[in-house]
XYZ file of C-alpha atoms in Angstrom:
334
model
C 5.502 13.718 -2.707
C 3.166 15.832 -0.567
C 0.770 16.357 -3.516
C 0.693 12.614 -4.190
C -0.109 11.807 -0.542
C -3.108 14.163 -0.684
C -4.540 12.536 -3.798
C -8.021 11.167 -3.244
C -8.355 7.403 -3.108
C -10.675 5.716 -5.576
C -13.362 3.685 -3.795
C -15.378 1.145 -5.753
C -18.738 0.594 -4.056
C -19.656 -2.823 -5.410
C -23.375 -3.555 -5.477
C -26.124 -5.353 -7.364
C -25.458 -9.054 -7.505
C -27.545 -11.949 -8.776
C -30.011 -12.540 -5.961
C -33.516 -11.216 -5.395
C -31.978 -8.446 -3.286
C -30.287 -6.828 -6.290
C -32.333 -3.617 -6.090
C -31.898 -3.323 -2.322
C -28.145 -3.733 -2.806
C -28.134 -0.929 -5.364
C -29.816 1.317 -2.796
C -27.243 0.265 -0.187
C -24.488 1.138 -2.646
C -25.953 4.572 -3.293
C -26.265 5.114 0.456
C -22.624 4.227 1.085
C -21.352 6.337 -1.823
C -23.308 9.348 -0.533
C -21.822 8.976 2.963
C -18.169 8.601 1.971
C -15.870 11.494 2.884
C -15.547 13.331 -0.464
C -12.440 15.171 0.739
C -10.663 11.816 1.024
C -12.342 9.604 -1.560
C -13.775 9.523 -5.060
C -16.478 6.845 -5.136
C -17.765 4.900 -8.126
C -20.677 2.507 -8.007
C -19.800 -0.815 -9.641
C -22.820 -2.904 -10.586
C -22.347 -6.655 -10.919
C -25.342 -8.396 -12.425
C -26.060 -11.221 -14.883
C -22.450 -11.520 -15.999
C -21.943 -7.780 -16.513
C -19.495 -5.735 -14.444
C -19.986 -2.009 -15.065
C -18.922 1.248 -13.458
C -21.693 3.839 -13.208
C -20.123 7.128 -14.262
C -21.175 10.641 -13.144
C -22.435 11.522 -16.638
C -24.900 8.643 -16.551
C -22.848 6.435 -18.851
C -21.479 3.005 -17.986
C -17.943 1.710 -18.380
C -17.063 -1.963 -18.646
C -14.874 -3.188 -15.795
C -11.733 -5.039 -16.890
C -11.733 -8.184 -14.765
C -7.971 -8.568 -15.105
C -7.385 -5.759 -12.617
C -10.861 -4.307 -11.836
C -10.099 -1.117 -13.759
C -12.367 0.913 -16.025
C -12.109 3.928 -18.289
C -13.247 7.426 -17.331
C -12.906 10.218 -19.917
C -10.152 8.363 -21.745
C -8.142 7.597 -18.581
C -7.807 4.169 -17.012
C -8.989 4.134 -13.375
C -8.180 1.332 -10.934
C -9.798 1.525 -7.479
C -7.696 1.604 -4.332
C -10.373 -0.182 -2.307
C -13.633 -2.078 -2.786
C -16.538 -1.553 -0.433
C -18.686 -4.637 -1.051
C -22.395 -4.197 -0.378
C -23.893 -7.027 -2.431
C -26.600 -8.879 -0.515
C -26.449 -12.467 -1.760
C -24.275 -13.968 -4.479
C -21.515 -13.222 -5.414
C -20.677 -10.693 -2.710
C -21.948 -12.430 0.421
C -20.790 -15.988 -0.223
C -17.054 -15.516 -0.798
C -16.997 -15.690 -4.581
C -16.186 -12.015 -5.120
C -13.762 -11.976 -2.190
C -11.784 -14.806 -3.781
C -11.450 -12.796 -6.977
C -10.395 -9.675 -5.079
C -7.771 -11.678 -3.181
C -6.374 -12.997 -6.470
C -5.879 -9.520 -7.936
C -4.612 -8.023 -4.658
C -7.519 -5.621 -4.143
C -8.306 -4.659 -0.521
C -11.966 -4.871 0.451
C -14.381 -4.164 3.279
C -15.813 -7.558 4.211
C -14.805 -10.830 5.826
C -12.618 -13.237 3.861
C -13.665 -16.136 1.624
C -14.038 -18.725 4.376
C -16.135 -16.554 6.688
C -18.345 -15.350 3.846
C -19.013 -18.902 2.641
C -19.624 -20.191 6.166
C -22.061 -17.473 7.184
C -23.924 -17.595 3.863
C -24.970 -21.206 4.369
C -27.433 -20.997 7.238
C -27.491 -24.742 7.922
C -23.700 -25.074 8.047
C -23.395 -21.910 10.151
C -25.984 -23.072 12.671
C -24.285 -26.409 13.166
C -20.864 -24.804 13.485
C -22.077 -22.239 16.021
C -23.898 -24.962 17.975
C -20.588 -26.830 18.279
C -19.164 -23.722 19.966
C -21.965 -23.582 22.518
C -24.112 -20.920 20.839
C -27.844 -21.621 21.034
C -29.566 -22.052 17.640
C -32.882 -23.515 16.496
C -33.086 -27.186 15.557
C -33.079 -27.676 11.787
C -32.766 -30.184 8.991
C -31.439 -29.890 5.445
C -33.163 -30.980 2.249
C -30.769 -31.125 -0.688
C -31.965 -29.711 -4.001
C -33.822 -32.380 -5.941
C -34.035 -34.667 -2.892
C -37.268 -33.349 -1.397
C -39.080 -36.620 -2.000
C -36.617 -38.428 0.257
C -37.925 -36.573 3.328
C -41.611 -37.031 4.140
C -43.872 -34.451 5.729
C -44.212 -36.781 8.696
C -40.420 -36.946 9.108
C -40.209 -33.151 9.103
C -43.050 -32.638 11.561
C -41.809 -35.309 13.980
C -38.283 -33.886 13.924
C -38.892 -30.128 13.738
C -42.532 -29.636 14.683
C -45.081 -27.030 13.623
C -45.039 -24.154 13.129
C -41.648 -24.065 11.427
C -39.729 -21.981 8.915
C -38.820 -23.265 5.469
C -36.097 -21.209 3.824
C -33.237 -21.404 1.312
C -30.192 -22.812 3.098
C -27.988 -20.267 1.365
C -29.046 -16.708 0.889
C -28.893 -13.198 2.204
C -32.567 -12.323 2.314
C -36.058 -13.408 3.309
C -37.005 -14.332 -0.251
C -38.249 -17.893 -0.475
C -38.878 -18.065 3.283
C -42.239 -19.313 4.550
C -43.657 -19.739 8.010
C -45.430 -23.093 7.822
C -48.289 -23.738 10.233
C -49.938 -26.854 8.772
C -48.720 -29.995 7.015
C -50.323 -29.136 3.627
C -48.233 -25.951 3.527
C -44.915 -27.811 3.677
C -44.493 -28.892 0.037
C -45.369 -25.505 -1.506
C -42.962 -23.873 0.950
C -40.171 -26.315 0.046
C -40.739 -25.661 -3.664
C -40.626 -21.902 -3.121
C -37.369 -22.140 -1.153
C -35.822 -24.463 -3.745
C -36.537 -21.995 -6.553
C -34.812 -19.246 -4.624
C -31.717 -21.039 -3.402
C -31.424 -24.759 -4.167
C -30.879 -26.551 -0.852
C -33.624 -25.990 1.723
C -33.445 -25.656 5.493
C -36.423 -26.447 7.703
C -35.993 -24.689 11.029
C -37.895 -24.952 14.294
C -40.012 -21.966 15.293
C -38.946 -19.997 18.368
C -41.310 -17.610 20.142
C -39.641 -14.528 21.498
C -38.275 -11.037 20.942
C -36.289 -10.466 17.749
C -33.260 -8.221 18.026
C -30.222 -7.390 15.930
C -26.783 -6.062 16.850
C -24.092 -4.598 14.616
C -20.354 -4.632 15.199
C -17.066 -3.707 13.574
C -13.492 -3.737 14.787
C -10.203 -2.193 13.742
C -6.738 -2.641 15.182
C -7.368 0.399 17.368
C -10.858 -0.185 18.720
C -13.897 -2.450 18.878
C -17.345 -1.000 18.250
C -20.411 -2.990 19.257
C -23.467 -0.922 18.413
C -26.658 -0.413 20.393
C -29.159 -3.227 19.856
C -32.299 -2.831 17.741
C -35.546 -4.514 18.706
C -37.660 -5.648 15.744
C -41.435 -5.576 16.159
C -43.655 -6.541 13.215
C -47.278 -7.557 12.818
C -46.271 -9.784 9.895
C -45.799 -13.512 10.411
C -42.056 -12.897 10.554
C -39.459 -10.305 9.576
C -40.005 -10.748 5.821
C -39.231 -8.521 2.840
C -42.198 -6.194 3.410
C -41.237 -5.793 7.043
C -37.612 -5.109 6.115
C -38.063 -2.693 3.248
C -41.683 -1.549 3.030
C -42.071 -0.166 6.517
C -44.222 -2.926 8.009
C -42.137 -2.979 11.174
C -41.256 -0.971 14.272
C -37.537 -0.697 14.915
C -36.606 0.356 18.441
C -33.005 1.430 19.028
C -31.820 0.885 21.685
C -33.870 -2.242 22.314
C -36.109 -2.528 25.364
C -33.812 -4.979 27.144
C -32.421 -4.906 30.649
C -28.875 -3.547 31.006
C -27.707 -7.044 31.954
C -29.253 -8.704 28.882
C -28.014 -5.900 26.631
C -24.481 -6.487 27.876
C -24.770 -10.250 27.315
C -25.954 -9.779 23.719
C -23.202 -7.281 22.945
C -20.530 -9.498 24.487
C -21.771 -12.490 22.482
C -21.741 -10.414 19.294
C -18.165 -9.345 19.954
C -17.130 -12.914 20.764
C -18.675 -14.323 17.568
C -16.913 -11.582 15.565
C -13.571 -12.678 17.013
C -14.190 -16.433 16.791
C -15.010 -16.211 13.093
C -12.295 -13.669 12.376
C -14.690 -11.157 10.847
C -13.750 -7.906 9.149
C -15.770 -4.797 8.448
C -19.330 -4.343 9.644
C -21.399 -7.393 10.477
C -24.895 -7.631 11.927
C -26.076 -10.568 13.991
C -29.772 -11.356 14.382
C -31.033 -13.069 17.522
C -34.281 -14.077 19.160
C -34.637 -13.854 22.937
C -36.798 -16.674 24.239
C -38.159 -17.519 27.690
C -35.676 -17.126 30.518
C -33.718 -14.480 28.559
C -32.104 -17.178 26.430
C -30.151 -15.704 23.510
C -30.593 -17.683 20.286
C -28.633 -16.949 17.101
C -30.734 -16.528 13.952
C -28.182 -15.483 11.342
C -25.053 -13.476 10.662
C -25.092 -10.785 7.969
C -21.644 -9.917 6.641
C -22.837 -7.305 4.127
C -25.707 -5.723 6.071
C -28.050 -3.280 4.390
C -27.062 0.378 4.306
C -30.250 1.913 2.920
C -32.152 4.712 4.640
C -34.325 2.117 6.415
C -31.527 -0.292 7.360
C -30.557 -1.208 10.912
C -26.834 -0.385 10.812
C -27.174 3.350 10.052
C -29.718 3.572 12.897
C -27.343 1.830 15.290
C -24.383 3.948 14.212
C -26.340 7.113 14.972
C -27.527 5.699 18.306
C -23.883 5.062 19.189
C -23.147 8.751 18.666
C -21.144 8.107 15.506
C -21.659 9.056 11.873
C -21.775 6.656 8.939
C -19.057 8.735 7.275
C -16.557 8.297 10.106
C -17.308 4.566 10.401
C -16.724 4.019 6.678
C -13.495 6.027 6.854
C -12.350 4.012 9.873
C -12.877 0.689 8.059
C -11.250 1.827 4.807
C -8.184 3.412 6.405
C -7.654 0.502 8.804
C -7.725 -1.952 5.898
C -5.462 0.097 3.645
C -2.870 0.582 6.401
C -2.318 -3.163 6.893
């Protein structure tokens, strides 16, 4: 019995996905696998992409994942993970689809549940829900896929104003997002967003300081990380700013102690209201009068070398390894 209790748990780090952030997700997966406690866990990267589910084996080969129970074969032996750490940015890991499957087969996982994933993935629905709870968000309107002709440029400008952001309503990245400054730029921006995600959200521009704050909770403790201030010379925090170094990331953010506390308390409150699980990251913009405005909620935040969460974990005096262990063991002990 003692030998069995010491057996390493199999951790499937699920990455890839079918969005434009596939490659970033693969890097997040590699980052997580490298940080897992190897004395406790044996990690396998599982890539989900274009209908294929494959385990990446240490010898460089790939093994097909059996979707009946999420198992795969390693050196002639059938391996079934004890836990899935989901780090897909976009579909199907950030919109509840994968979580529904994992619930059906009884596989514990690292993220929020189906409802929270679906809610936070749709930016327009999330904004309206959070507004109903008293959280400040930008004004926005929704253009359904294929219905762009039903909303005129004049309607958009009168309602939302210029400049504005045109983005896919559902998505986990900045792909398909355009900052629109003039009326002639609207239609090309709507077309670009439609190609990326279907429904399109047009959102009012807010001038201010962009920040982001990570958080995770277990039954024993709540951890709200130090805030990161995002400074970029780009038009907005786009893909190049996120992943190609065109940004300054200041952790902890240059905010007053009072404002820092307000942001962290709001982050913790949103976590509890939604019933989140695992690590989330909430992006805000601070506008005039120190008004805190919600931008979006990331339920599978990036874990690459340049990502915010590892920076915030270190600034909190923690290690990524101990945070991952905390989340896995808390989930498995339920």
